[in-house]
Short mmCIF file of C-alpha atoms in Angstrom, two decimals:
data_model
loop_
_atom_site.label_atom_id
_atom_site.label_comp_id
_atom_site.label_asym_id
_atom_site.label_seq_id
_atom_site.Cartn_x
_atom_site.Cartn_y
_atom_site.Cartn_z
CA UNK A 214 8.40 -1.65 49.89
CA UNK A 215 5.32 -3.57 48.80
CA UNK A 216 5.97 -7.32 48.86
CA UNK A 217 4.61 -7.68 45.33
CA UNK A 218 6.81 -5.00 43.75
CA UNK A 219 10.15 -6.02 42.26
CA UNK A 220 11.95 -2.72 42.04
CA UNK A 221 14.34 -3.78 39.26
CA UNK A 222 11.54 -4.91 36.96
CA UNK A 223 9.43 -1.85 37.77
CA UNK A 224 12.29 0.54 37.12
CA UNK A 225 13.40 -1.26 33.96
CA UNK A 226 9.88 -1.06 32.52
CA UNK A 227 9.53 2.59 33.51
CA UNK A 228 12.91 3.44 31.99
CA UNK A 229 12.58 1.69 28.65
CA UNK A 230 8.90 0.85 28.26
CA UNK A 231 7.98 4.00 26.35
CA UNK A 232 11.18 4.22 24.33
CA UNK A 233 11.02 3.02 20.74
CA UNK A 234 14.11 2.10 18.81
CA UNK A 235 13.97 4.21 15.60
CA UNK A 236 13.62 1.50 12.97
CA UNK A 237 13.37 2.77 9.36
CA UNK A 238 9.79 1.55 9.12
CA UNK A 239 8.69 4.25 11.59
CA UNK A 240 9.79 6.96 9.16
CA UNK A 241 8.04 5.21 6.27
CA UNK A 242 4.84 4.87 8.29
CA UNK A 243 4.97 8.53 9.27
CA UNK A 244 5.59 9.57 5.67
CA UNK A 245 2.59 7.63 4.34
CA UNK A 246 0.38 8.86 7.17
CA UNK A 247 1.45 12.47 6.58
CA UNK A 248 0.67 12.24 2.86
CA UNK A 249 -2.79 10.83 3.51
CA UNK A 250 -3.58 13.35 6.27
CA UNK A 251 -2.28 16.32 4.27
CA UNK A 252 -4.47 15.32 1.31
CA UNK A 253 -7.40 14.90 3.70
CA UNK A 254 -6.77 18.35 5.18
CA UNK A 255 -6.59 19.87 1.71
CA UNK A 256 -9.97 18.40 0.81
CA UNK A 257 -11.47 19.81 4.01
CA UNK A 258 -10.07 23.24 3.17
CA UNK A 259 -11.40 22.97 -0.39
CA UNK A 260 -14.88 22.27 0.92
CA UNK A 261 -16.05 19.79 -1.70
CA UNK A 262 -17.12 16.19 -1.27
CA UNK A 263 -14.34 13.62 -1.22
CA UNK A 264 -13.50 10.07 -0.24
CA UNK A 265 -11.05 9.63 2.61
CA UNK A 266 -7.99 7.44 2.17
CA UNK A 267 -6.37 5.23 4.77
CA UNK A 268 -3.56 2.84 5.64
CA UNK A 269 -3.41 -0.93 5.76
CA UNK A 270 -0.52 -1.95 8.04
CA UNK A 271 0.30 -5.65 8.10
CA UNK A 272 2.96 -7.79 9.72
CA UNK A 273 3.40 -10.91 11.80
CA UNK A 274 2.14 -10.95 15.39
CA UNK A 275 4.90 -9.44 17.51
CA UNK A 276 6.36 -7.36 14.70
CA UNK A 277 5.59 -4.15 16.58
CA UNK A 278 2.72 -2.78 14.47
CA UNK A 279 0.53 -1.67 17.35
CA UNK A 280 3.41 -0.04 19.23
CA UNK A 281 4.55 1.95 16.19
CA UNK A 282 1.04 3.05 15.21
CA UNK A 283 0.08 4.09 18.73
CA UNK A 284 3.28 6.10 19.04
CA UNK A 285 2.51 7.81 15.73
CA UNK A 286 -1.06 8.60 16.78
CA UNK A 287 0.06 9.94 20.16
CA UNK A 288 2.51 12.30 18.44
CA UNK A 289 -0.12 13.33 15.90
CA UNK A 290 -2.72 14.11 18.57
CA UNK A 291 -0.14 16.06 20.59
CA UNK A 292 0.80 18.11 17.49
CA UNK A 293 -2.66 19.75 17.51
CA UNK A 294 -2.87 20.11 13.73
CA UNK A 295 -5.53 22.71 13.01
CA UNK A 296 -8.62 21.95 10.94
CA UNK A 297 -10.49 24.55 8.86
CA UNK A 298 -13.12 24.93 11.60
CA UNK A 299 -10.41 25.76 14.15
CA UNK A 300 -10.59 22.43 15.98
CA UNK A 301 -7.46 20.37 16.60
CA UNK A 302 -7.35 17.20 14.54
CA UNK A 303 -7.13 13.95 16.46
CA UNK A 304 -7.14 10.23 15.78
CA UNK A 305 -9.11 7.65 17.77
CA UNK A 306 -8.23 4.01 18.41
CA UNK A 307 -10.45 0.93 18.44
CA UNK A 308 -9.28 -2.65 19.13
CA UNK A 309 -11.27 -5.26 17.22
CA UNK A 310 -10.07 -8.36 19.06
CA UNK A 311 -13.12 -10.05 20.52
CA UNK A 312 -15.55 -8.06 18.39
CA UNK A 313 -18.23 -10.32 16.93
CA UNK A 314 -21.18 -8.69 15.16
CA UNK A 315 -21.62 -5.46 13.21
CA UNK A 316 -23.39 -4.05 16.24
CA UNK A 317 -20.35 -4.84 18.43
CA UNK A 318 -18.23 -3.06 15.84
CA UNK A 319 -20.56 -0.07 15.84
CA UNK A 320 -20.63 0.23 19.63
CA UNK A 321 -16.86 -0.09 19.91
CA UNK A 322 -16.32 2.52 17.21
CA UNK A 323 -18.77 4.92 18.87
CA UNK A 324 -16.98 4.36 22.18
CA UNK A 325 -13.66 5.16 20.48
CA UNK A 326 -14.94 8.57 19.33
CA UNK A 327 -16.33 9.33 22.79
CA UNK A 328 -20.01 8.37 22.53
CA UNK A 329 -20.84 5.14 24.41
CA UNK A 330 -23.88 3.24 23.15
CA UNK A 331 -25.61 0.87 25.56
CA UNK A 332 -26.01 -2.79 24.67
CA UNK A 333 -29.80 -2.48 24.83
CA UNK A 334 -29.96 0.52 22.49
CA UNK A 335 -32.30 -0.26 19.60
CA UNK A 336 -30.41 1.32 16.73
CA UNK A 337 -30.02 0.27 13.13
CA UNK A 338 -26.62 -0.11 11.52
CA UNK A 339 -27.15 3.13 9.61
CA UNK A 340 -28.11 5.00 12.78
CA UNK A 341 -25.00 3.83 14.62
CA UNK A 342 -22.69 4.97 11.82
CA UNK A 343 -24.51 8.31 11.66
CA UNK A 344 -23.73 8.74 15.37
CA UNK A 345 -20.07 7.85 14.82
CA UNK A 346 -19.70 10.39 12.01
CA UNK A 347 -21.57 13.10 13.92
CA UNK A 348 -19.58 12.67 17.13
CA UNK A 349 -16.27 12.41 15.25
CA UNK A 350 -16.97 15.70 13.49
CA UNK A 351 -17.91 17.45 16.73
CA UNK A 352 -14.70 16.23 18.40
CA UNK A 353 -12.39 17.00 15.48
CA UNK A 354 -11.69 13.28 15.07
CA UNK A 355 -10.49 12.87 11.51
CA UNK A 356 -9.69 9.18 11.66
CA UNK A 357 -9.79 5.89 13.54
CA UNK A 358 -7.20 3.16 13.97
CA UNK A 359 -8.75 -0.32 13.97
CA UNK A 360 -6.21 -2.65 15.59
CA UNK A 361 -6.26 -6.45 15.29
CA UNK A 362 -8.67 -5.97 12.40
CA UNK A 363 -8.43 -9.57 11.14
CA UNK A 364 -10.39 -10.78 14.16
CA UNK A 365 -13.68 -9.34 12.97
CA UNK A 366 -13.50 -11.34 9.74
CA UNK A 367 -12.39 -14.76 10.96
CA UNK A 368 -14.93 -17.59 10.89
CA UNK A 369 -17.57 -15.36 9.33
CA UNK A 370 -19.63 -16.05 6.25
CA UNK A 371 -18.79 -14.11 3.13
CA UNK A 372 -21.95 -12.01 3.42
CA UNK A 373 -21.10 -11.02 7.00
CA UNK A 374 -17.56 -10.05 6.02
CA UNK A 375 -18.88 -7.92 3.18
CA UNK A 376 -21.27 -6.19 5.58
CA UNK A 377 -18.35 -5.22 7.82
CA UNK A 378 -16.30 -4.02 4.86
CA UNK A 379 -19.28 -1.99 3.67
CA UNK A 380 -19.45 -0.34 7.11
CA UNK A 381 -15.81 0.73 6.84
CA UNK A 382 -16.43 2.00 3.31
CA UNK A 383 -19.39 4.02 4.59
CA UNK A 384 -17.17 5.81 7.11
CA UNK A 385 -14.54 6.65 4.48
CA UNK A 386 -17.11 7.85 1.95
CA UNK A 387 -19.34 9.82 4.34
CA UNK A 388 -20.67 12.96 2.62
CA UNK A 389 -20.69 14.89 5.88
CA UNK A 390 -17.36 13.88 7.46
CA UNK A 391 -15.21 11.27 5.67
CA UNK A 392 -12.93 9.44 8.11
CA UNK A 393 -9.34 8.35 7.53
CA UNK A 394 -9.03 4.74 8.65
CA UNK A 395 -5.96 2.77 9.65
CA UNK A 396 -6.32 -1.00 9.70
CA UNK A 397 -3.58 -3.07 11.29
CA UNK A 398 -3.24 -6.82 11.59
CA UNK A 399 -1.50 -9.95 10.42
CA UNK A 400 -0.87 -10.53 6.67
CA UNK A 401 -4.18 -12.38 6.15
CA UNK A 402 -5.95 -9.03 6.67
CA UNK A 403 -4.95 -7.99 3.14
CA UNK A 404 -7.02 -10.83 1.71
CA UNK A 405 -10.12 -9.78 3.61
CA UNK A 406 -9.77 -6.19 2.44
CA UNK A 407 -9.44 -7.22 -1.21
CA UNK A 408 -12.98 -8.61 -1.06
CA UNK A 409 -14.27 -5.01 -1.24
CA UNK A 410 -12.39 -3.40 -4.18
CA UNK A 411 -13.76 0.11 -3.54
CA UNK A 412 -12.42 0.04 0.00
CA UNK A 413 -9.14 -1.64 -0.93
CA UNK A 414 -8.28 0.99 -3.53
CA UNK A 415 -8.50 3.73 -0.88
CA UNK A 416 -5.82 2.12 1.26
CA UNK A 417 -2.07 2.71 1.18
CA UNK A 418 -0.34 -0.53 2.13
CA UNK A 419 2.49 -0.61 4.68
CA UNK A 420 4.27 -3.92 5.32
CA UNK A 421 6.23 -4.49 8.54
CA UNK A 422 8.91 -6.93 7.44
CA UNK A 423 10.71 -9.48 9.60
CA UNK A 424 14.36 -9.23 10.61
CA UNK A 425 16.53 -10.08 7.61
CA UNK A 426 20.03 -11.42 8.13
CA UNK A 427 22.78 -10.58 7.37
CA UNK A 428 21.42 -7.15 6.39
CA UNK A 429 20.07 -6.36 9.86
CA UNK A 430 22.99 -7.49 12.03
CA UNK A 431 24.05 -3.89 12.65
CA UNK A 432 20.55 -2.84 13.74
CA UNK A 433 20.15 -5.82 16.11
CA UNK A 434 23.58 -5.04 17.56
CA UNK A 435 22.55 -1.42 18.13
CA UNK A 436 19.25 -2.40 19.75
CA UNK A 437 20.98 -4.51 22.40
CA UNK A 438 23.57 -1.81 23.05
CA UNK A 439 21.18 1.14 23.14
CA UNK A 440 18.67 -0.42 25.54
CA UNK A 441 21.47 -1.58 27.84
CA UNK A 442 23.13 1.84 27.91
CA UNK A 443 19.78 3.49 28.55
CA UNK A 444 19.33 1.21 31.55
CA UNK A 445 22.81 1.82 32.92
CA UNK A 446 24.32 -1.63 32.36
CA UNK A 447 27.39 -2.55 30.33
CA UNK A 448 27.19 -5.03 27.49
CA UNK A 449 29.40 -8.10 27.56
CA UNK A 450 31.50 -8.52 24.42
CA UNK A 451 29.89 -11.94 23.88
CA UNK A 452 26.58 -10.24 23.10
CA UNK A 453 28.15 -8.45 20.17
CA UNK A 454 29.13 -11.69 18.40
CA UNK A 455 27.33 -13.04 15.36
CA UNK A 456 26.55 -16.25 17.25
CA UNK A 457 24.61 -14.41 19.95
CA UNK A 458 22.83 -12.10 17.49
CA UNK A 459 21.72 -15.14 15.46
CA UNK A 460 20.34 -16.70 18.62
CA UNK A 461 18.52 -13.53 19.68
CA UNK A 462 16.89 -13.20 16.25
CA UNK A 463 15.81 -16.85 16.35
CA UNK A 464 14.42 -16.39 19.88
CA UNK A 465 12.35 -13.47 18.63
CA UNK A 466 11.07 -15.51 15.65
CA UNK A 467 12.63 -12.82 13.41
CA UNK A 468 10.08 -10.28 14.66
CA UNK A 469 11.36 -6.85 15.67
CA UNK A 470 8.85 -6.25 18.43
CA UNK A 471 9.52 -9.58 20.14
CA UNK A 472 13.29 -9.22 19.77
CA UNK A 473 13.19 -5.81 21.46
CA UNK A 474 10.94 -7.09 24.24
CA UNK A 475 13.27 -10.04 24.96
CA UNK A 476 16.19 -7.62 25.19
CA UNK A 477 14.35 -5.38 27.66
CA UNK A 478 13.32 -8.37 29.79
CA UNK A 479 16.89 -9.70 29.90
CA UNK A 480 18.10 -6.28 31.04
CA UNK A 481 15.50 -6.31 33.80
CA UNK A 482 16.75 -9.75 34.87
CA UNK A 483 20.29 -8.37 35.02
CA UNK A 484 19.21 -5.43 37.13
CA UNK A 485 17.18 -7.65 39.42
CA UNK A 486 20.31 -9.55 40.41
CA UNK A 487 22.31 -6.34 40.73
CA UNK A 488 24.60 -7.10 37.79
CA UNK A 489 26.54 -4.26 36.21
CA UNK A 490 27.09 -6.18 32.99
CA UNK A 491 24.49 -7.74 30.67
CA UNK A 492 25.54 -11.26 29.69
CA UNK A 493 24.08 -14.19 27.76
CA UNK A 494 22.93 -15.89 30.96
CA UNK A 495 20.45 -13.08 31.58
CA UNK A 496 18.72 -13.86 28.28
CA UNK A 497 18.74 -17.56 29.16
CA UNK A 498 17.39 -16.87 32.64
CA UNK A 499 14.47 -14.90 31.28
CA UNK A 500 13.71 -17.50 28.60
CA UNK A 501 13.63 -20.34 31.14
CA UNK A 502 11.36 -18.29 33.41
CA UNK A 503 9.04 -17.43 30.53
CA UNK A 504 8.77 -20.82 28.81
CA UNK A 505 9.83 -23.32 31.51
CA UNK A 506 12.18 -24.81 28.92
CA UNK A 507 15.17 -26.78 30.19
CA UNK A 508 18.22 -24.53 30.35
CA UNK A 509 20.13 -26.60 27.81
CA UNK A 510 17.29 -26.31 25.28
CA UNK A 511 16.88 -22.53 24.98
CA UNK A 512 17.73 -20.66 21.77
CA UNK A 513 20.64 -19.09 23.67
CA UNK A 514 22.21 -22.42 24.65
CA UNK A 515 21.23 -25.21 22.26
CA UNK A 516 23.65 -26.05 19.44
CA UNK A 517 20.83 -26.68 16.94
CA UNK A 518 18.74 -23.60 17.82
CA UNK A 519 18.03 -22.70 14.18
CA UNK A 520 16.04 -25.84 13.44
CA UNK A 521 14.62 -26.09 16.96
CA UNK A 522 13.18 -22.56 17.02
CA UNK A 523 11.34 -21.75 13.80
CA UNK A 524 9.99 -18.42 12.61
CA UNK A 525 6.39 -19.63 12.65
CA UNK A 526 6.39 -20.93 16.25
CA UNK A 527 7.03 -18.07 18.65
CA UNK A 528 8.40 -19.24 22.04
CA UNK A 529 7.96 -22.92 21.07
CA UNK A 530 10.57 -25.56 20.30
CA UNK A 531 9.93 -27.48 17.10
CA UNK A 532 9.54 -30.65 19.17
CA UNK A 533 6.72 -29.03 21.16
CA UNK A 534 4.80 -27.61 18.20
#
């Protein structure tokens, strides 16, 4: 065995890493996507000019947006939906974190559709988008998911933001091959998109809400149980109490994606020590390892965890923030 491989953590990640708990939002996302794609397909069959529509998916960091969207796109691409020209429709993905200028955006988008553009290429903005549309059409790419989309707008002048929005609008309104676009990011992204009304009106909005108690107690309970069973460990009765579920939700800052990740990490900690039963200490152990917080001050141990761990400070005690 390699000295750097912890078998329990490797196996836990392999066993549960690709498994998504079926939250209701996944069905809503799929429904909206299917409506937009079906309309898009109908326009392609009809043969006339049209404007593509898209999705604007927002939620707090750690809410699970990227995971849900990537799962949806993977299933869509695997479904091999047929286009009028006989090609199989597919969606591309482009991460905008770290993207600065319109040229960076253009190169990253071209890369996403399978046509790398060198940094020294002397191309105008219009020429780059023409390449994107051309290569997307040749590949049967009917849309692009732009993840972390808020990053390209932050700390930019209004004129620069409008130039980026105009680029997105150009892709959706292309006369030759309109592209469905999915934008995902934190709630502030909605404000940026509203600055270009023509683009904003083409987008169907999908909001990934936080955990809401007491309504979501049953779902949180099922998440802990289902991931544990999947991993072959029993669940201690203590983890099914309201006290523990409140603490787990607070630890995850009320965000579904973080809550699920904490649960999977605690299960890995249990398996690493060879435990057959998942207990509260495994959640505490992982939290201490992650944050270097004193054991008595974790959300799973402190009596005043609600005020100490706030929704807007993920992994931080209020005293540290």
